[in-house]
Amino acid sequence: MLRYTLMRLGIFVGCLVVVWGLVHFGIAPRGLGSSNGLWIALLALVISAPISFVALRKERDRASVQVARRVDRMKANMEASAGAEDLADERARARTQAS
């Protein structure tokens, strides 16, 4: 998961540098007034999103498998814990009724 996040961040930073260069040299339009930094960041985000979607498909699939495994493991732990609580509750009730 961390690998996917870092790869996604790398693509965004690469797009940010390219967009900054294009705006700096006048190839891409500048933002209005003092919004130039925000314009560059938003444009880089819009460009990097589809690139990440296509280029990181395999890595995203690997990350989703890891997340699904963790969720399944947590569900199993919660069910085991709930079963242990139910057993302890039944034993406590049996002791109370026996008294």
PDB file of C-alpha atoms in Angstrom:
ATOM      1  CA  MET A   1       0.000   0.000   0.000  1.00  0.00           C
ATOM      2  CA  LEU A   2       2.835   2.362   0.847  1.00  0.00           C
ATOM      3  CA  ARG A   3       4.496   1.520  -2.447  1.00  0.00           C
ATOM      4  CA  TYR A   4       1.354   2.475  -4.389  1.00  0.00           C
ATOM      5  CA  THR A   5       1.026   5.737  -2.463  1.00  0.00           C
ATOM      6  CA  LEU A   6       4.659   6.659  -3.106  1.00  0.00           C
ATOM      7  CA  MET A   7       4.350   5.818  -6.797  1.00  0.00           C
ATOM      8  CA  ARG A   8       1.225   7.951  -7.041  1.00  0.00           C
ATOM      9  CA  LEU A   9       2.966  10.809  -5.266  1.00  0.00           C
ATOM     10  CA  GLY A  10       5.935  10.455  -7.627  1.00  0.00           C
ATOM     11  CA  ILE A  11       3.688  10.758 -10.673  1.00  0.00           C
ATOM     12  CA  PHE A  12       2.047  13.853  -9.176  1.00  0.00           C
ATOM     13  CA  VAL A  13       5.420  15.476  -8.411  1.00  0.00           C
ATOM     14  CA  GLY A  14       6.623  14.701 -11.929  1.00  0.00           C
ATOM     15  CA  CYS A  15       3.510  16.302 -13.400  1.00  0.00           C
ATOM     16  CA  LEU A  16       3.925  19.256 -11.060  1.00  0.00           C
ATOM     17  CA  VAL A  17       7.463  19.867 -12.309  1.00  0.00           C
ATOM     18  CA  VAL A  18       6.397  19.558 -15.949  1.00  0.00           C
ATOM     19  CA  VAL A  19       3.412  21.884 -15.513  1.00  0.00           C
ATOM     20  CA  TRP A  20       5.537  24.401 -13.612  1.00  0.00           C
ATOM     21  CA  GLY A  21       8.038  24.372 -16.479  1.00  0.00           C
ATOM     22  CA  LEU A  22       5.303  24.845 -19.063  1.00  0.00           C
ATOM     23  CA  VAL A  23       3.806  27.773 -17.144  1.00  0.00           C
ATOM     24  CA  HIS A  24       7.221  29.285 -16.430  1.00  0.00           C
ATOM     25  CA  PHE A  25       8.161  29.326 -20.104  1.00  0.00           C
ATOM     26  CA  GLY A  26       4.748  30.596 -21.174  1.00  0.00           C
ATOM     27  CA  ILE A  27       3.626  27.451 -22.987  1.00  0.00           C
ATOM     28  CA  ALA A  28       0.716  26.895 -20.586  1.00  0.00           C
ATOM     29  CA  PRO A  29      -1.406  29.821 -19.361  1.00  0.00           C
ATOM     30  CA  ARG A  30      -0.712  31.420 -15.992  1.00  0.00           C
ATOM     31  CA  GLY A  31      -3.387  31.561 -13.317  1.00  0.00           C
ATOM     32  CA  LEU A  32      -5.358  34.710 -12.613  1.00  0.00           C
ATOM     33  CA  GLY A  33      -3.668  37.207 -10.309  1.00  0.00           C
ATOM     34  CA  SER A  34      -1.859  35.488  -7.466  1.00  0.00           C
ATOM     35  CA  SER A  35      -3.452  32.078  -8.069  1.00  0.00           C
ATOM     36  CA  ASN A  36      -0.533  30.795 -10.133  1.00  0.00           C
ATOM     37  CA  GLY A  37       0.623  28.246  -7.519  1.00  0.00           C
ATOM     38  CA  LEU A  38      -2.869  26.879  -7.049  1.00  0.00           C
ATOM     39  CA  TRP A  39      -3.374  26.738 -10.814  1.00  0.00           C
ATOM     40  CA  ILE A  40      -0.172  24.743 -11.280  1.00  0.00           C
ATOM     41  CA  ALA A  41      -1.070  22.297  -8.480  1.00  0.00           C
ATOM     42  CA  LEU A  42      -4.624  21.749  -9.760  1.00  0.00           C
ATOM     43  CA  LEU A  43      -3.469  21.286 -13.343  1.00  0.00           C
ATOM     44  CA  ALA A  44      -0.824  18.789 -12.196  1.00  0.00           C
ATOM     45  CA  LEU A  45      -3.465  16.920 -10.195  1.00  0.00           C
ATOM     46  CA  VAL A  46      -5.841  16.745 -13.165  1.00  0.00           C
ATOM     47  CA  ILE A  47      -3.062  15.465 -15.425  1.00  0.00           C
ATOM     48  CA  SER A  48      -1.586  12.987 -12.936  1.00  0.00           C
ATOM     49  CA  ALA A  49      -4.913  11.304 -12.046  1.00  0.00           C
ATOM     50  CA  PRO A  50      -5.527   9.550 -15.388  1.00  0.00           C
ATOM     51  CA  ILE A  51      -1.824   8.750 -15.755  1.00  0.00           C
ATOM     52  CA  SER A  52      -1.867   7.081 -12.327  1.00  0.00           C
ATOM     53  CA  PHE A  53      -5.087   5.269 -13.155  1.00  0.00           C
ATOM     54  CA  VAL A  54      -3.556   3.662 -16.237  1.00  0.00           C
ATOM     55  CA  ALA A  55       0.084   3.292 -15.204  1.00  0.00           C
ATOM     56  CA  LEU A  56      -0.521   1.941 -11.690  1.00  0.00           C
ATOM     57  CA  ARG A  57      -3.304  -0.542 -12.438  1.00  0.00           C
ATOM     58  CA  LYS A  58      -1.281  -3.622 -11.405  1.00  0.00           C
ATOM     59  CA  GLU A  59       0.035  -1.964  -8.264  1.00  0.00           C
ATOM     60  CA  ARG A  60      -3.491  -0.828  -7.320  1.00  0.00           C
ATOM     61  CA  ASP A  61      -4.743  -4.403  -7.742  1.00  0.00           C
ATOM     62  CA  ARG A  62      -1.959  -5.673  -5.452  1.00  0.00           C
ATOM     63  CA  ALA A  63      -2.805  -3.051  -2.850  1.00  0.00           C
ATOM     64  CA  SER A  64      -6.504  -3.931  -2.968  1.00  0.00           C
ATOM     65  CA  VAL A  65      -5.688  -7.618  -2.406  1.00  0.00           C
ATOM     66  CA  GLN A  66      -3.639  -6.658   0.673  1.00  0.00           C
ATOM     67  CA  VAL A  67      -6.477  -4.528   2.011  1.00  0.00           C
ATOM     68  CA  ALA A  68      -9.001  -7.326   1.418  1.00  0.00           C
ATOM     69  CA  ARG A  69      -6.774  -9.788   3.302  1.00  0.00           C
ATOM     70  CA  ARG A  70      -6.486  -7.403   6.240  1.00  0.00           C
ATOM     71  CA  VAL A  71     -10.247  -6.877   6.326  1.00  0.00           C
ATOM     72  CA  ASP A  72     -10.874 -10.637   6.246  1.00  0.00           C
ATOM     73  CA  ARG A  73      -8.344 -11.198   9.037  1.00  0.00           C
ATOM     74  CA  MET A  74      -9.937  -8.459  11.150  1.00  0.00           C
ATOM     75  CA  LYS A  75     -13.421  -9.932  10.583  1.00  0.00           C
ATOM     76  CA  ALA A  76     -12.184 -13.360  11.663  1.00  0.00           C
ATOM     77  CA  ASN A  77     -10.609 -11.875  14.805  1.00  0.00           C
ATOM     78  CA  MET A  78     -13.815 -10.002  15.630  1.00  0.00           C
ATOM     79  CA  GLU A  79     -15.909 -13.156  15.168  1.00  0.00           C
ATOM     80  CA  ALA A  80     -13.537 -15.156  17.370  1.00  0.00           C
ATOM     81  CA  SER A  81     -13.647 -12.433  20.009  1.00  0.00           C
ATOM     82  CA  ALA A  82     -17.444 -12.302  19.862  1.00  0.00           C
ATOM     83  CA  GLY A  83     -17.587 -16.098  20.234  1.00  0.00           C
ATOM     84  CA  ALA A  84     -15.322 -15.943  23.280  1.00  0.00           C
ATOM     85  CA  GLU A  85     -17.488 -13.208  24.810  1.00  0.00           C
ATOM     86  CA  ASP A  86     -20.640 -15.262  24.197  1.00  0.00           C
ATOM     87  CA  LEU A  87     -19.055 -18.301  25.847  1.00  0.00           C
ATOM     88  CA  ALA A  88     -17.954 -16.244  28.859  1.00  0.00           C
ATOM     89  CA  ASP A  89     -21.452 -14.752  29.127  1.00  0.00           C
ATOM     90  CA  GLU A  90     -23.076 -18.192  29.014  1.00  0.00           C
ATOM     91  CA  ARG A  91     -20.721 -19.474  31.725  1.00  0.00           C
ATOM     92  CA  ALA A  92     -21.471 -16.471  33.936  1.00  0.00           C
ATOM     93  CA  ARG A  93     -25.218 -16.994  33.507  1.00  0.00           C
ATOM     94  CA  ALA A  94     -24.871 -20.692  34.283  1.00  0.00           C
ATOM     95  CA  ARG A  95     -22.992 -19.852  37.504  1.00  0.00           C
ATOM     96  CA  THR A  96     -25.637 -17.298  38.462  1.00  0.00           C
ATOM     97  CA  GLN A  97     -28.476 -19.764  37.849  1.00  0.00           C
ATOM     98  CA  ALA A  98     -26.657 -22.548  39.746  1.00  0.00           C
ATOM     99  CA  SER A  99     -26.270 -20.315  42.812  1.00  0.00           C
TER     100      SER A  99
END
